[in-house]
Tab-separated table of C-alpha atoms in Angstrom:
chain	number	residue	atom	x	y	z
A	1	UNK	CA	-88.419	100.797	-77.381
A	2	UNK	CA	-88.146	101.915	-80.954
A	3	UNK	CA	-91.038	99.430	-81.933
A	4	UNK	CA	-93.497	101.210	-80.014
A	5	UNK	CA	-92.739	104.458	-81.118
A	6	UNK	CA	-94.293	104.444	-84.942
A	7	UNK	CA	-97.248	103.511	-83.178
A	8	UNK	CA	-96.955	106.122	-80.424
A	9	UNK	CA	-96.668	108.892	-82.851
A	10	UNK	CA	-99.708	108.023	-84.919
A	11	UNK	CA	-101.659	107.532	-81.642
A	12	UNK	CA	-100.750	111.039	-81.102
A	13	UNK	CA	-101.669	112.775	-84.292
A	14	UNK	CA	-104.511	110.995	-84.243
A	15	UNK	CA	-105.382	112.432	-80.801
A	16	UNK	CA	-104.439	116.025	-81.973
A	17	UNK	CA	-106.417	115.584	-84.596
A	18	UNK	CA	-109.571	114.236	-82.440
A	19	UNK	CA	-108.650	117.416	-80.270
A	20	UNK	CA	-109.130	119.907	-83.161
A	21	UNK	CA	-112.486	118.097	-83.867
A	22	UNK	CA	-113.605	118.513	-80.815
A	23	UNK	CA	-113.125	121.765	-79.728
A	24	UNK	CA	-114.265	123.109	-82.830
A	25	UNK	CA	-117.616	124.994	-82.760
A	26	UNK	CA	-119.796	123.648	-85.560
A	27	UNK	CA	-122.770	126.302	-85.243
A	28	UNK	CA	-119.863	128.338	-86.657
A	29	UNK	CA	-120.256	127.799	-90.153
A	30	UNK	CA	-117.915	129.996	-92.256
A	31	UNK	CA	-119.300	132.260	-94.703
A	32	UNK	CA	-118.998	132.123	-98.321
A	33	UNK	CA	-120.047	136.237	-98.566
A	34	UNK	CA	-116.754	137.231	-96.607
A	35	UNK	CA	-114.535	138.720	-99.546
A	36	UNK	CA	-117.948	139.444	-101.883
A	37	UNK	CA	-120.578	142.165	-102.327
A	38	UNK	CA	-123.294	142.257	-100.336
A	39	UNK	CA	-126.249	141.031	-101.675
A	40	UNK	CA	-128.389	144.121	-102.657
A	41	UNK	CA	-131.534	144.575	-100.961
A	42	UNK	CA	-134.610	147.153	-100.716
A	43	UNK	CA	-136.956	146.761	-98.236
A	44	UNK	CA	-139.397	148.873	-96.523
A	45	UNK	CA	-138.386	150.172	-93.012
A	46	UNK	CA	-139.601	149.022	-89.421
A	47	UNK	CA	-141.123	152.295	-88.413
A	48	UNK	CA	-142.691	153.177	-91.752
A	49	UNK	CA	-143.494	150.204	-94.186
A	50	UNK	CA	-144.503	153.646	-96.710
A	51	UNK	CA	-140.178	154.294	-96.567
A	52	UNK	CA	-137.980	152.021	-98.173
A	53	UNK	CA	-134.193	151.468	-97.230
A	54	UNK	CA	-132.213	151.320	-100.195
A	55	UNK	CA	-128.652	149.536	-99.406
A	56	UNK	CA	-127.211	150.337	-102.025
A	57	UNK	CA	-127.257	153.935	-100.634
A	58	UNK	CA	-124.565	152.958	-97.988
A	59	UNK	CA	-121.955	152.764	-100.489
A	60	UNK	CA	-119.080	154.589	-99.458
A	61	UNK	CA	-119.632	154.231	-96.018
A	62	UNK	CA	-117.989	151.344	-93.748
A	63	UNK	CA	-121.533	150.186	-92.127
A	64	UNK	CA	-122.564	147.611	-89.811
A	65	UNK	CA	-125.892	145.493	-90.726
A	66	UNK	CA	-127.251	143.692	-87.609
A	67	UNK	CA	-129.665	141.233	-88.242
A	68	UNK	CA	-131.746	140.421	-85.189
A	69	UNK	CA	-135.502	140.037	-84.023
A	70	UNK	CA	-137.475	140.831	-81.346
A	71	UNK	CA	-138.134	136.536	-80.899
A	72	UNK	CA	-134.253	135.973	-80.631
A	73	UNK	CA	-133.099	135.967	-77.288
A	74	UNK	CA	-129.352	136.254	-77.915
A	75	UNK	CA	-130.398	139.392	-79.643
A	76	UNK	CA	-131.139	140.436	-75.965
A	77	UNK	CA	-127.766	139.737	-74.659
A	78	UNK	CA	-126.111	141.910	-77.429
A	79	UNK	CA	-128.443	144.496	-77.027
A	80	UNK	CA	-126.935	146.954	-74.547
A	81	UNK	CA	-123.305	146.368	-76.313
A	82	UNK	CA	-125.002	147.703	-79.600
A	83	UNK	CA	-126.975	150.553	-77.957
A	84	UNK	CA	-123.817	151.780	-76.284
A	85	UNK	CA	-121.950	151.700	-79.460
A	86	UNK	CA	-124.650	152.871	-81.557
A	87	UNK	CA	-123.886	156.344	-78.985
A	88	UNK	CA	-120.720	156.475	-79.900
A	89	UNK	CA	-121.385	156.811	-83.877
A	90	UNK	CA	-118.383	154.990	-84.894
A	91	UNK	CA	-119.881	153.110	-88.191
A	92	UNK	CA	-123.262	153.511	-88.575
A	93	UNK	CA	-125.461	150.610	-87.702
A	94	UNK	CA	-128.137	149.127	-89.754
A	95	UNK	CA	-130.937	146.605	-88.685
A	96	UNK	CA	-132.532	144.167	-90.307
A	97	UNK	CA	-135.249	142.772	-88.763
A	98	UNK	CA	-135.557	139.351	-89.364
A	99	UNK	CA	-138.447	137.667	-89.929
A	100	UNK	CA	-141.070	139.296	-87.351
A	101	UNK	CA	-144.053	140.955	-86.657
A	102	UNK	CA	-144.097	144.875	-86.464
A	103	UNK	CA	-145.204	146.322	-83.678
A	104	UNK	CA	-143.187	143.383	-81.871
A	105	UNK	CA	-140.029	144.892	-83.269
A	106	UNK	CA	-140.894	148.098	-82.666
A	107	UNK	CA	-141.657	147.870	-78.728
A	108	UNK	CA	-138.503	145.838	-78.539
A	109	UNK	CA	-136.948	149.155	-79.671
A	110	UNK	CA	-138.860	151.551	-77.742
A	111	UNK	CA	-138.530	149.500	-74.582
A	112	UNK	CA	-134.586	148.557	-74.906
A	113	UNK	CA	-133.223	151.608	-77.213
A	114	UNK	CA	-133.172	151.725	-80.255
A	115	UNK	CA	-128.880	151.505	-81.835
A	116	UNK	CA	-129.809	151.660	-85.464
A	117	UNK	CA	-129.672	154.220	-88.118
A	118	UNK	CA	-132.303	152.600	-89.840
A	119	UNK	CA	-134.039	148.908	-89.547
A	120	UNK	CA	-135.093	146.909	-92.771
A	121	UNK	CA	-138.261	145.149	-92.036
A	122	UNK	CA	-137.386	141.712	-93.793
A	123	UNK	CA	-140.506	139.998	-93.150
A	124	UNK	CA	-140.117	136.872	-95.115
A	125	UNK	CA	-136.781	136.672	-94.461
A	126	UNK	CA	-135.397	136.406	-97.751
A	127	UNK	CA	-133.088	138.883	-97.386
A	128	UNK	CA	-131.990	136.929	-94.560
A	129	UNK	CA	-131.708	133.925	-96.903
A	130	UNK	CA	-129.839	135.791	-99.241
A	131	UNK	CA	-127.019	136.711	-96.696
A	132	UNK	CA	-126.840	133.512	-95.333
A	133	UNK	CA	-128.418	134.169	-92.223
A	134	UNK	CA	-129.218	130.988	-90.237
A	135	UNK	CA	-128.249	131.693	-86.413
A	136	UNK	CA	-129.676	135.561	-85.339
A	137	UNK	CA	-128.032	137.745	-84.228
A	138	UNK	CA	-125.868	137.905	-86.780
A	139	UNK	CA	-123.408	140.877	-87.755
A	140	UNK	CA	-121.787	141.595	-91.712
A	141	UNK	CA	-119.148	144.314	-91.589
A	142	UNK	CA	-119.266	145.857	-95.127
A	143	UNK	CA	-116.797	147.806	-96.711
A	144	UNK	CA	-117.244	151.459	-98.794
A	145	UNK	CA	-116.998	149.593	-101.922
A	146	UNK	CA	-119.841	147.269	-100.196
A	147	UNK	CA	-117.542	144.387	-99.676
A	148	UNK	CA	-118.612	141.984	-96.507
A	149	UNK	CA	-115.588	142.009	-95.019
A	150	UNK	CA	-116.395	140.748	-91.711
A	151	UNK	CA	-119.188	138.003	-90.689
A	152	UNK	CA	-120.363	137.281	-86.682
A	153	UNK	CA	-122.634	134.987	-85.668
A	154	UNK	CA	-124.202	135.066	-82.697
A	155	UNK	CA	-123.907	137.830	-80.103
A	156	UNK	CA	-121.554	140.654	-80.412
A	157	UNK	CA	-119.316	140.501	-77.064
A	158	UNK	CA	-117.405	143.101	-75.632
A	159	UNK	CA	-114.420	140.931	-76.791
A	160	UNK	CA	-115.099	140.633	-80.302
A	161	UNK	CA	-116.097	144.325	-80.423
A	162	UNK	CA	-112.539	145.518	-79.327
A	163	UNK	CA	-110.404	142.632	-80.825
A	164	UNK	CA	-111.938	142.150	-83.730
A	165	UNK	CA	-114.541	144.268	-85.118
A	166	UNK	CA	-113.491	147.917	-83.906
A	167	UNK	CA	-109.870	147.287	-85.380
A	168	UNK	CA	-111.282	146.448	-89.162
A	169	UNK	CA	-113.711	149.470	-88.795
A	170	UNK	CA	-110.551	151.691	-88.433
A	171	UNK	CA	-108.813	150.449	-91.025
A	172	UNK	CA	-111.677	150.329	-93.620
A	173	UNK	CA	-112.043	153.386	-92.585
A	174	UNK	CA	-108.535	154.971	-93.171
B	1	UNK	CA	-158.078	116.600	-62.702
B	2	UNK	CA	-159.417	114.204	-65.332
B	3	UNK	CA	-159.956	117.035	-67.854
B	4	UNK	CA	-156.436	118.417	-66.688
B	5	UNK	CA	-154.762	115.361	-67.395
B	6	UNK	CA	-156.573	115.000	-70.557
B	7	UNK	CA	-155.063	118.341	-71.898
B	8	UNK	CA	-151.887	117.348	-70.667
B	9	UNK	CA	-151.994	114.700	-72.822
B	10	UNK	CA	-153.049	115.634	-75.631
B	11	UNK	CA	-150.748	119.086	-75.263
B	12	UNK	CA	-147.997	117.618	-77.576
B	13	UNK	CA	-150.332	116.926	-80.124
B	14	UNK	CA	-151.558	120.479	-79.804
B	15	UNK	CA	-147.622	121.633	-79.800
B	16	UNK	CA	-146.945	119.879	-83.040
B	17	UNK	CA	-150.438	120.873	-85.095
B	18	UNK	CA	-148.801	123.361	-87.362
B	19	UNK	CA	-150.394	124.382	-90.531
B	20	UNK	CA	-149.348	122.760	-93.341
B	21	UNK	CA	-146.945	123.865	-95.739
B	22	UNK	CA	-148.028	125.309	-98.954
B	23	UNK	CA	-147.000	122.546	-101.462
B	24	UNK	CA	-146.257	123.568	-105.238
B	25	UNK	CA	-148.914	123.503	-107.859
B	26	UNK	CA	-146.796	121.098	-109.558
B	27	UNK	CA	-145.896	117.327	-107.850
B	28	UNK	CA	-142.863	117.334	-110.226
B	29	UNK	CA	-141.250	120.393	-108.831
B	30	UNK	CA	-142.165	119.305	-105.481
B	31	UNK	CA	-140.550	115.674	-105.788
B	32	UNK	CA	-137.532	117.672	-107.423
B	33	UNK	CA	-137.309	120.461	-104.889
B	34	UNK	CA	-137.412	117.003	-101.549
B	35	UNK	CA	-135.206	115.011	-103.855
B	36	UNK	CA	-132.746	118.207	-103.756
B	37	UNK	CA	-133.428	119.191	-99.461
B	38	UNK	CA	-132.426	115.596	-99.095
B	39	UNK	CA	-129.121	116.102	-99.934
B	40	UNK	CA	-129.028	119.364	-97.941
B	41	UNK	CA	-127.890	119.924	-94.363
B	42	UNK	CA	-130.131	121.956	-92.402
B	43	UNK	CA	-127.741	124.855	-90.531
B	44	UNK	CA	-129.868	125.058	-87.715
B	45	UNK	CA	-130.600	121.373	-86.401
B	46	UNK	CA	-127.320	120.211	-88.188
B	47	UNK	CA	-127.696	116.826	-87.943
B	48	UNK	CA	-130.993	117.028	-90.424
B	49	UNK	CA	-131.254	117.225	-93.965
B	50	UNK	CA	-133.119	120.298	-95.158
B	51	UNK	CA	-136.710	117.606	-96.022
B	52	UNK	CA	-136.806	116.593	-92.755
B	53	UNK	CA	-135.956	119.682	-90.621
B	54	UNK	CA	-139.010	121.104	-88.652
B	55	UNK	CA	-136.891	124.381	-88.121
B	56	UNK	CA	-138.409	127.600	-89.717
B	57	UNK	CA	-135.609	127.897	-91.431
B	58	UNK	CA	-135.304	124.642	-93.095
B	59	UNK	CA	-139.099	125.689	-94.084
B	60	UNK	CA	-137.575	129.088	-95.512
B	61	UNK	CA	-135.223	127.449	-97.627
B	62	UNK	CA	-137.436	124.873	-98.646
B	63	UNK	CA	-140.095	127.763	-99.915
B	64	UNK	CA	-136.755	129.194	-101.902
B	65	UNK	CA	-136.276	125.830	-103.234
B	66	UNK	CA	-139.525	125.290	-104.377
B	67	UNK	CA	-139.514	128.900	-105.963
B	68	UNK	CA	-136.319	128.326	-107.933
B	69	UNK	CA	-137.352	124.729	-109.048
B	70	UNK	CA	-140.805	126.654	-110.111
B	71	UNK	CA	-138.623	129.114	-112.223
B	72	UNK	CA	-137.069	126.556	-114.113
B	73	UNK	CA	-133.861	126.556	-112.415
B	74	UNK	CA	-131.371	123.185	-112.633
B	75	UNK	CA	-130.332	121.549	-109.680
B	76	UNK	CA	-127.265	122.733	-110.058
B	77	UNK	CA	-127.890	126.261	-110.123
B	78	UNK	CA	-130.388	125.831	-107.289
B	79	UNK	CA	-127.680	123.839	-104.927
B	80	UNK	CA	-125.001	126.582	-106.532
B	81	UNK	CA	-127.684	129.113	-105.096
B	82	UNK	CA	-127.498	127.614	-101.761
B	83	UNK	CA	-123.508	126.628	-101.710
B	84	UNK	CA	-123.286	130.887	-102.615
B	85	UNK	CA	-125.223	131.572	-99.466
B	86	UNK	CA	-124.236	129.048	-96.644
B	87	UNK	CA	-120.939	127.332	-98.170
B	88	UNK	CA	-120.067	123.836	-98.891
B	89	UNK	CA	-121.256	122.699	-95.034
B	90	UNK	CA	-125.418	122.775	-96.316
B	91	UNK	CA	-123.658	119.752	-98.706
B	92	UNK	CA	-123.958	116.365	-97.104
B	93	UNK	CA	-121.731	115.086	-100.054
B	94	UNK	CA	-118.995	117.375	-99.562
B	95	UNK	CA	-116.444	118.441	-102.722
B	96	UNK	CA	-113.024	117.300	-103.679
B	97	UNK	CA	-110.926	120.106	-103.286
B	98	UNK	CA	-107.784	121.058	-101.424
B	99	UNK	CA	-109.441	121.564	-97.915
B	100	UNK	CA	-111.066	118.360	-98.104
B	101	UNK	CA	-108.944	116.156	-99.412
B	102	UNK	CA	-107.795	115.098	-95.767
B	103	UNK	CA	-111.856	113.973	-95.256
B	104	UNK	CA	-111.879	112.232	-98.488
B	105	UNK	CA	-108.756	110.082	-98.650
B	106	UNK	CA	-107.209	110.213	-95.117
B	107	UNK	CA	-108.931	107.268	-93.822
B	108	UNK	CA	-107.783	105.475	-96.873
B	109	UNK	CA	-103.992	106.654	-96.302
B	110	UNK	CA	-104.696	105.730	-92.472
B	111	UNK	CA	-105.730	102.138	-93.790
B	112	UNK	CA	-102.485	101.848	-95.942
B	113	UNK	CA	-100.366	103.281	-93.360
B	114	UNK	CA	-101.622	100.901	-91.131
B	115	UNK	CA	-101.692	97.592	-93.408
B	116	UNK	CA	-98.127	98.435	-94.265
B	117	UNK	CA	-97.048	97.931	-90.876
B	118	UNK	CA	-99.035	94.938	-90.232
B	119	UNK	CA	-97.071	93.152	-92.858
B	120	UNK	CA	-94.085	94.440	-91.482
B	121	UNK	CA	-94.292	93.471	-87.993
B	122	UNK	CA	-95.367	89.792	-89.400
B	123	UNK	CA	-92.553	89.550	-91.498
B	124	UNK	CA	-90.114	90.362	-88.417
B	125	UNK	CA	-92.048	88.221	-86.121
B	126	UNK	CA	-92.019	85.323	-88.379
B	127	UNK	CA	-87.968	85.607	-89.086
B	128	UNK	CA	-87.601	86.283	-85.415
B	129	UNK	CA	-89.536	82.723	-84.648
B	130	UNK	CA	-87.558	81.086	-87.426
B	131	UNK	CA	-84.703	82.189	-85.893
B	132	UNK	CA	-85.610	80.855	-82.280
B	133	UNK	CA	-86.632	77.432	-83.961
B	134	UNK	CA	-83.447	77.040	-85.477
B	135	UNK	CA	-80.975	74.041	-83.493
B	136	UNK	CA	-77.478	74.998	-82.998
B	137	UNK	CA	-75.009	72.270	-84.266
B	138	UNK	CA	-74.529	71.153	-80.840
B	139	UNK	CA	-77.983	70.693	-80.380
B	140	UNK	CA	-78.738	68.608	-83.827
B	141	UNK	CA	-75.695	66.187	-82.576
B	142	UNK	CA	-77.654	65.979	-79.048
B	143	UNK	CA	-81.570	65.537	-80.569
B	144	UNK	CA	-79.380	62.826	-83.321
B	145	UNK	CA	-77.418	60.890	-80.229
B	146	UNK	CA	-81.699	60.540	-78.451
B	147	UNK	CA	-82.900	59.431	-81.213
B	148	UNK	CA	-80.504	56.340	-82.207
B	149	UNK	CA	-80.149	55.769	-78.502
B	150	UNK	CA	-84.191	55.378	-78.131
B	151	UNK	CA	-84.316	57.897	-75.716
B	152	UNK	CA	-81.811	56.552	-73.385
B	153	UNK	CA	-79.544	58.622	-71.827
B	154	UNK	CA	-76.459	59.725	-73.187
């Protein structure tokens, strides 16, 4: 009896650790910027390429910056979430449209509402490149000292709204 | 139907036919900057390196590459640049540190681990089989008795 179990128990971390692996989500790929500054940006704005969004402005203020495009079609499933809590003016939300083509991110906004404060019309996407952006929609939660405390990637779902996200706000915010 | 099927053949082609990338002015910084997406993992298809991702990303990064290389950046700053942004998973070669030592030396520990009790269990086994070959003094006087009496019975 005792013979087999030595081999038993490494069968079984082995397992566990097989388990882990496999249940493990690798488009989540943590991000280096949670703890740091946000990388500084200006770029001009969806609505009016003449206006320029200066982020550096939003210091002070706990802020949400949404990165999304009218081409993304998870960005469709978050949508509605972001609308309705755009309404309730908890944090102000900024966009940052990703890589797209104007007026296609503008009747995205006309058509579904439009949750933002401002949008950032990063065309290139190097702003994108500079946050680390490589699955959209993706969601930084930055701090008054414009910390990113907070990284989602992917859709925003009710579920990480309440658990997550809404409790940080309110303590950043204290 | 002829024509139809023609298109429908050739429709992949027509899928693929992208324009081409710009290359740099420079075939240096260009060998440098495929040299360097080689040892990149693409975060989108994640099972390509950043040269031969298709994904517009991969082409992003690749233009950002190119620009640094252009700039007179080292490869280390430029895959610094890129560790800063997406962390140590765009590295196909990943670093020794704490969090990885498990990756680096665990299957070696496993293959230890395991050796170790190979040798162990052959060591029993082979005492154990010594032990079963061994005669008992009754059985020596027995094998001695056949022997002188040429295999007659006692």
């Amino acid at each position: 009896m005792n013979r087999y179990l030595l081999p038993l128990g490494v069968f079984i971390v082995l397992l566990v650790f097989l388990g882990i692996g496999l249940n493990l989500n690798p488009r989540d790929v943590p991000s280096p910027l949670v703890g740091k500054a946000a990388p500084e940006f200006n770029l001009p704005k969806l609505e009016n390429p003449a206006e320029i969004f200066v982020q550096k402005e939003m210091l002070g203020k706990v802020w949400l910056l949404n990165v999304w495009a009218s081409w993304c079609s998870a960005c469709r499933e978050e949508h509605p979430l972001l609308v309705e809590f755009g309404k309730s003016g908890v944090v102000p939300i900024i966009g940052l449209d990703y890589k797209d083509n104007r007026i296609d991110g503008m009747r995205w906004l006309s058509g579904m509402g439009n949750p933002y404060e401002t949008v950032a019309f990063d065309e290139d996407g190097r702003v994108g490149i500079n946050y680390g952006v490589y699955g959209v929609p993706e969601t930084y939660l930055i701090d008054r000292q414009g910390v990113i405390r907070y990284k989602q990637t992917g859709p925003i779902t009710p579920e990480i709204l309440r658990d997550k996200i809404m409790p940080m706000v309110k303590e950043l915010q204290k | 139907m002829k024509h139809f099927l023609l298109i429908l053949f050739f429709l992949p082609v027509i899928a693929f036919a992208k324009e081409a990338e710009p290359l740099a002015e420079n075939p240096e910084v260009e060998a440098r900057m495929m040299a360097l997406a080689n040892e990149l993992r693409c975060l989108v298809c994640q099972n390509q390196t950043l040269a031969d991702s298709h994904s517009d990303l991969a082409g992003d990064l690749r233009r950002e590459m190119r620009g640094m290389a252009e700039k007179g950046m080292s490869d280390k700053e430029i895959v610094a640049f890129m560790v800063s942004r997406y962390g140590d998973f765009v590295l196909y070669r990943p670093p020794l540190n704490a969090k990885t030592l498990a990756l680096w030396f665990g299957p070696f520990v496993l293959l230890i681990g395991v050796g170790l009790m190979l040798v162990r269990y052959l060591k029993t086994r082979r005492q154990r089989l010594a032990a079963q070959g061994q005669l008992s003094e009754d059985d020596h006087k027995k094998a001695e008795a056949l022997l002188q009496n040429n295999g007659e019975q006692v």
